XYZ file of C-alpha atoms in Angstrom:
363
model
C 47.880 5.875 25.056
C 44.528 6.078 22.720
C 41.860 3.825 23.816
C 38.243 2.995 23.233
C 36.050 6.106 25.070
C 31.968 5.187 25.714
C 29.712 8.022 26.056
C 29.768 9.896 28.529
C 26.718 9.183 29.686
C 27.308 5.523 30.165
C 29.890 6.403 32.811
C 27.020 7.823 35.294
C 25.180 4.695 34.825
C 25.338 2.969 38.598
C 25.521 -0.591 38.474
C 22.547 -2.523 39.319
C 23.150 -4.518 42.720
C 21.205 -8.073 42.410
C 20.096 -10.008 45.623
C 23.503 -11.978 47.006
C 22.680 -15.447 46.226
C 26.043 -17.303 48.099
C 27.711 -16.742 51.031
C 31.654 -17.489 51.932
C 31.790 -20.678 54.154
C 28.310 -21.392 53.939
C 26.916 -24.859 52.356
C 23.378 -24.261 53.352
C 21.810 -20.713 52.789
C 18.259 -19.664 52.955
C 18.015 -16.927 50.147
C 14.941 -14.330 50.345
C 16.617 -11.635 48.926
C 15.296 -11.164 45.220
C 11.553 -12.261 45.313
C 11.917 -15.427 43.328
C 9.106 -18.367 44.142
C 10.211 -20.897 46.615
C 8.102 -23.495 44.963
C 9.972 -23.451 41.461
C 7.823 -24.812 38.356
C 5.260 -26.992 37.874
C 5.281 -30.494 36.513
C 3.639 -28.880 33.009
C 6.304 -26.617 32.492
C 9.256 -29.148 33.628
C 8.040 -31.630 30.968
C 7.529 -28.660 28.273
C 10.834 -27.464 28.678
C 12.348 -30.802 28.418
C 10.714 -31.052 25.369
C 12.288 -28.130 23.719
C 15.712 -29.848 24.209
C 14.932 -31.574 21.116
C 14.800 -28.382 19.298
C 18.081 -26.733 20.372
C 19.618 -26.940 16.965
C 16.689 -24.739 15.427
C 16.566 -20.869 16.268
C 13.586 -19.924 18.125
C 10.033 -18.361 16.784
C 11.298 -14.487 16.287
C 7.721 -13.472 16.897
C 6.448 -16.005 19.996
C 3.711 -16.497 18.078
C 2.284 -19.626 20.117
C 3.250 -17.636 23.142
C 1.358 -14.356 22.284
C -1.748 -16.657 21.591
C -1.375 -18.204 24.763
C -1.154 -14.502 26.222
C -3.834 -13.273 24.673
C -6.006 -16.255 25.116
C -5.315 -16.071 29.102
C -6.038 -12.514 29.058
C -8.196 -11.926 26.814
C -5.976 -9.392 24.945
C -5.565 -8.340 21.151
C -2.494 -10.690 19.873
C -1.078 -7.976 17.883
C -0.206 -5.781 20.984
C 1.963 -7.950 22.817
C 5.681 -8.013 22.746
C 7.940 -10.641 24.148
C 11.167 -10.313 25.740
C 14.035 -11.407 27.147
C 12.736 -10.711 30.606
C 10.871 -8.012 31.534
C 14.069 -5.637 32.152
C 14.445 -6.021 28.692
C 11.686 -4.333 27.759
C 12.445 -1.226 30.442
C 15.728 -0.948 27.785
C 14.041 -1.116 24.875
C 11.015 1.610 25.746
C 13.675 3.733 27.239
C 15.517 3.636 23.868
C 12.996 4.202 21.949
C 11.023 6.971 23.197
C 13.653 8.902 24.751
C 16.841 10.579 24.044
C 19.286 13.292 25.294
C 17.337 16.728 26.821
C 14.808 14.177 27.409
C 13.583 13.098 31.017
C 11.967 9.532 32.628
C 10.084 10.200 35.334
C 10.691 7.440 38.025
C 9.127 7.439 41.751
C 11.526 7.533 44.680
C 11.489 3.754 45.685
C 10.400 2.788 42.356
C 12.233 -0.329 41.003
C 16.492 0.939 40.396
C 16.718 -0.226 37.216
C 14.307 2.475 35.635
C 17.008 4.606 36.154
C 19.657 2.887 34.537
C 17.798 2.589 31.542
C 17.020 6.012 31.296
C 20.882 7.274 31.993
C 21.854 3.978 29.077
C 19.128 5.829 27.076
C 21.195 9.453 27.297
C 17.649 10.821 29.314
C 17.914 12.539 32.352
C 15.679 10.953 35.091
C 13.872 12.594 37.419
C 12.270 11.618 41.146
C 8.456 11.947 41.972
C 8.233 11.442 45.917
C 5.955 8.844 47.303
C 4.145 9.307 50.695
C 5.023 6.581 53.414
C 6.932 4.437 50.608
C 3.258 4.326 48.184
C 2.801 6.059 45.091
C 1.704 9.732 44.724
C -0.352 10.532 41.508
C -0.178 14.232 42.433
C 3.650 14.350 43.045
C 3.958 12.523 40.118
C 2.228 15.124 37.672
C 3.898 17.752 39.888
C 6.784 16.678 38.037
C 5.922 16.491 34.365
C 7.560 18.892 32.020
C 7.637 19.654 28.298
C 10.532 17.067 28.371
C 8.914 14.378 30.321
C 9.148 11.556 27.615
C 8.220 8.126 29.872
C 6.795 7.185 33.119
C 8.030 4.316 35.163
C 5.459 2.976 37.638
C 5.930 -0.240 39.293
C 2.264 -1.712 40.652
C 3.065 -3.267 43.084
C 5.889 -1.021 43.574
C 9.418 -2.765 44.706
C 11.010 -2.830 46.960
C 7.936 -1.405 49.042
C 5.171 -4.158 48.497
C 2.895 -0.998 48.271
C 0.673 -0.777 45.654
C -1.873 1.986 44.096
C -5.536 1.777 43.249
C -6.834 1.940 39.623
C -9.011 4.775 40.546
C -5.789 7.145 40.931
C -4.157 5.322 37.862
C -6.891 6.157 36.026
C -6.665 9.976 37.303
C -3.004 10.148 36.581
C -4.105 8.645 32.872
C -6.609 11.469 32.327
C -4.526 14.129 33.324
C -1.535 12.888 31.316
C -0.518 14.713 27.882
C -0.974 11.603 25.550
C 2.423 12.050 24.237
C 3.804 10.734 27.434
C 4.485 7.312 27.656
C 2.966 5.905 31.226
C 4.633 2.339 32.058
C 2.966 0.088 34.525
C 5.437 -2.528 35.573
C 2.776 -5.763 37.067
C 5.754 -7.894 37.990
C 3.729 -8.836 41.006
C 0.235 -8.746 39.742
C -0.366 -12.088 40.170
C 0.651 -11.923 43.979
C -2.005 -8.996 44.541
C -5.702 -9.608 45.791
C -7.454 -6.448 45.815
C -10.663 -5.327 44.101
C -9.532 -2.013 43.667
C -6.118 -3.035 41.409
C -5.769 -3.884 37.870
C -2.378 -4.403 35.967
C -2.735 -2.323 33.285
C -5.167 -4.075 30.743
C -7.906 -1.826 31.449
C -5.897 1.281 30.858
C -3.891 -0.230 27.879
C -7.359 -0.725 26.387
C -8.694 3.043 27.154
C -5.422 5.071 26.754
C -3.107 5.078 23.594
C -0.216 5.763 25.761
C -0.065 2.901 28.621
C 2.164 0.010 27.899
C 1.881 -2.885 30.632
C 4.500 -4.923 31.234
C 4.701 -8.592 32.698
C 6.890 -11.127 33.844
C 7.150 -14.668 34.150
C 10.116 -14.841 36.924
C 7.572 -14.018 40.234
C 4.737 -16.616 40.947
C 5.666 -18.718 37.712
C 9.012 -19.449 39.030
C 10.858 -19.176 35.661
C 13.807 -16.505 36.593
C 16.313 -18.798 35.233
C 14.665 -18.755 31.993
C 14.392 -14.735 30.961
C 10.832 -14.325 30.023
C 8.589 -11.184 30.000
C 6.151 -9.675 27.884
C 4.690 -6.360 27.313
C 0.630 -5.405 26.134
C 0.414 -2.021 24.372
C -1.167 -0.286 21.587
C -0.316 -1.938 18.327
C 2.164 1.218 17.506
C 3.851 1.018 20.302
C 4.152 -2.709 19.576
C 5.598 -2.146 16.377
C 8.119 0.504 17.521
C 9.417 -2.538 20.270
C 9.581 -5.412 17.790
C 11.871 -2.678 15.766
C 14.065 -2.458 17.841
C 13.863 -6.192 19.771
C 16.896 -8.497 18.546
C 15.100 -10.539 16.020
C 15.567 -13.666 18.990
C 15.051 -12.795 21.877
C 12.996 -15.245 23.704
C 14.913 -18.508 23.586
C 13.063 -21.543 22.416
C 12.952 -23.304 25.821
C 11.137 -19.931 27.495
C 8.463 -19.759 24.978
C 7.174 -23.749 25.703
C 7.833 -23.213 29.237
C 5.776 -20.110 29.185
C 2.914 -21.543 27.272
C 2.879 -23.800 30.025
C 3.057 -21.863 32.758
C -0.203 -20.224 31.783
C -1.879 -23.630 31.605
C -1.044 -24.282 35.091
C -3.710 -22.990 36.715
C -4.292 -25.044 39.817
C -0.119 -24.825 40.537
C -0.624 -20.695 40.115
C -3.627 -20.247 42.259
C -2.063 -22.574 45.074
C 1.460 -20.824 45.134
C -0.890 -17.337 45.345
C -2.842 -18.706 48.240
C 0.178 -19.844 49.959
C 1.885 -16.607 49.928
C -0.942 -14.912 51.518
C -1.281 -17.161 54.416
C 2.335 -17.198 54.991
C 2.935 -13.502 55.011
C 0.332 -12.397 57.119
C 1.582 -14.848 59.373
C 5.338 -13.222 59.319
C 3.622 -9.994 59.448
C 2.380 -10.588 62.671
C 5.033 -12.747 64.351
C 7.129 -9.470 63.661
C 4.797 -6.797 64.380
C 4.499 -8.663 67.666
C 8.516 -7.509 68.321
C 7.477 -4.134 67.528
C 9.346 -3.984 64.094
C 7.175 -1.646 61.428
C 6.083 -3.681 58.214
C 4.987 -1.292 55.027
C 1.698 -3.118 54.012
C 2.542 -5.586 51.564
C 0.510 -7.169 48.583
C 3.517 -8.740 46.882
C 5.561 -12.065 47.704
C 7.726 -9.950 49.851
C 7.848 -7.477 52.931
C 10.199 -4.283 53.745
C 10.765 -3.916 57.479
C 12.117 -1.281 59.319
C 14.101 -1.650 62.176
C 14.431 -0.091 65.464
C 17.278 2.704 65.402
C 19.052 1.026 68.574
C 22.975 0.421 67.313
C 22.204 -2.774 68.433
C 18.751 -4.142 66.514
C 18.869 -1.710 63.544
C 18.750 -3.371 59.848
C 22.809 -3.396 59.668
C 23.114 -5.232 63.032
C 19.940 -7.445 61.931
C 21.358 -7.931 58.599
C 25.364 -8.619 59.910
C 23.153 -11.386 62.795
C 20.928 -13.186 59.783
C 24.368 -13.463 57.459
C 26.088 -15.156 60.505
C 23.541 -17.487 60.655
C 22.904 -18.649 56.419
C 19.891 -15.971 55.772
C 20.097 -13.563 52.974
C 17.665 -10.605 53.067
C 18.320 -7.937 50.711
C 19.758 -4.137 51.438
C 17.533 -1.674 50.093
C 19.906 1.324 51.432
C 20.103 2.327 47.390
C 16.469 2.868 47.414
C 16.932 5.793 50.477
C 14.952 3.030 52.339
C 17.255 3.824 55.577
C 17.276 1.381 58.371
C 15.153 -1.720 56.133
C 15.590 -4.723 54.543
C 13.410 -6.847 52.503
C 12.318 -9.881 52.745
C 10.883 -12.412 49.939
C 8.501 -15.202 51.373
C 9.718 -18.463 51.307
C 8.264 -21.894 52.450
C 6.708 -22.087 55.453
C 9.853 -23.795 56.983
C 12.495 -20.916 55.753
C 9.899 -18.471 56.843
C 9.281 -20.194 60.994
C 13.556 -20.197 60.682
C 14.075 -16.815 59.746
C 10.839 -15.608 62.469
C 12.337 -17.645 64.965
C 16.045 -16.105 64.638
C 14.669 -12.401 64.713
C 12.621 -12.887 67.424
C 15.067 -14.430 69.650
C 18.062 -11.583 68.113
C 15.497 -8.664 68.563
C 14.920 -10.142 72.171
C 18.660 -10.109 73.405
């Protein structure tokens, strides 16, 4: 019997595996297992997006234009080299699409966020696998890998799912050494999260190099997940190679006010940012106390690894914490072996969640 046949190449694309969110027979759950903010939006981006209700009926700006001048304005950026998008995975499809093909290659790093590689295989690329050093980024393992086929670099900075994160100094080194016909991605998903004087996002670069596109995303420390809203700042031929190939509405009407916003919202931004800090150090060291390793973390979230007793390893830990309401989320398709992540929550999901592993480590 004749039926529709894909590609072949879509076949070998491995679905992506999202954070569980429910759990059977459980009315309460305490979910840190996909890095979204605890604190959900502010009161300016509530009322904003209640406001575009009223609009509903009308498609929404194609181009974001109040929304790239409310980009550029916060970052002081050139408006005509941003691109919005229907989250920032969005734009990870469309790059990959664009500037690669089959006999091409992606370069991703070995932990480096999963869904890189699906866009790649979707793309008809090959992919292949730069290894990090103690779950951080390697500049010299990365250009180790570069070949005449090398079309795109992914790079997540912070990387996820290990909190790491790498200096602009060696950024800027892989940048130099780069052929400028290779595409270098920096993924800043958690840029807002970081607090080191030695990191930048990408806008530096984007400004100095031809061939870095940053990318952005409102669903971390804004707290709009729900609402599908990234961005991208590149060179403006890169930019017009994206809106190209964008669907001519992406960014729904509601996202674009909410995002406007959300940049507006300083105070709520800064406080969430603050918060985070405080609370992780302190989970850091309630569970470096029970001997448990913690990969140093500048992100809203920590990967732990567990002791290889059958008893307290991460799929005994992980079996005990699902008994009990808390999702943490498996990282075993990163070849993180034996660790689980965990997003920080509010201070009260965070002492619950200390408090069980302390006392399930301790029997």
């Amino acid at each position: 019997m004749s039926k529709p046949i894909p590609k072949s190449h879509i076949l070998k694309i491995p679905p992506y595996e999202a954070g569980i969110s429910q759990l059977p027979k459980k009315k309460k759950i305490i979910k840190l297992s996909s890095n979204e903010s605890p604190y959900g939006a502010g009161n300016k981006v509530t009322k904003a997006y209640i406001a575009a209700l009223a609009k509903l009926n009308r498609y929404p700006d194609s181009n974001c234009d109040k929304l790239k001048k409310a980009i550029a304005k916060k970052f002081s950026l050139d408006y005509k080299s941003i691109v919005c998008s229907n989250g920032s995975d969005e734009l990870i499809t469309l790059i990959a699409k664009s500037f690669a093909g089959a006999g091409d290659e992606i370069l991703c790093t070995e932990h480096g966020f999963s869904y890189y590689r699906i866009a790649a295989i979707a793309a008809g690329a090959n992919t292949k696998i730069a290894k990090e050093v103690n779950c951080s980024v390697n500049v010299d393992n990365i250009l180790k890998q570069v070949t005449k086929r090398t079309k795109i670099i992914f790079l997540a900075n912070p990387g996820n799912p290990t909190g790491t994160y790498i200096a602009l100094g060696e950024i800027k080194k892989l940048c130099d050494q780069l052929p400028k016909k290779i595409l270098l991605v920096l993924d800043g998903a958690y840029a807002e999260f970081v607090d080191k004087n030695d990191y930048d996002p990408g806008i530096r670069l984007v400004k100095k190099y031809s061939n870095v596109i940053m990318i952005r995303t409102f669903s971390k420390i804004y707290g709009l997940s729900g609402l599908r809203l990234g961005w991208a700042y590149c060179s403006t031929e890169v930019s017009k190679i994206l809106n190209r190939v964008r669907n001519p509405f992406n960014v729904n009407t509601a996202a674009q006010e909410a995002g406007i916003a959300a940049l507006k919202d300083t105070k709520f931004i800064k406080k969430i940012a603050e918060k985070n800090i405080k609370l992780r150090n302190w989970v850091v060291s309630r569970l470096q106390a029970r001997s448990l390793f913690i990969y140093p973390s500048v992100t809203n979230f920590i990967l732990i690894r567990f002791p290889n007793d059958r008893k307290r390893n991460a799929n005994a830990t992980n079996k005990f914490l699902v008994r009990n309401g808390i999702i943490l989320r498996k990282v075993d398709e990163y070849n993180l072996k034996n660790c689980l992540r965990l997003t920080i929550g509010r201070k009260i999901e965070m002492k619950t969640v200390v408090t069980k592993l302390e006392r399930f480590l301790k029997n």
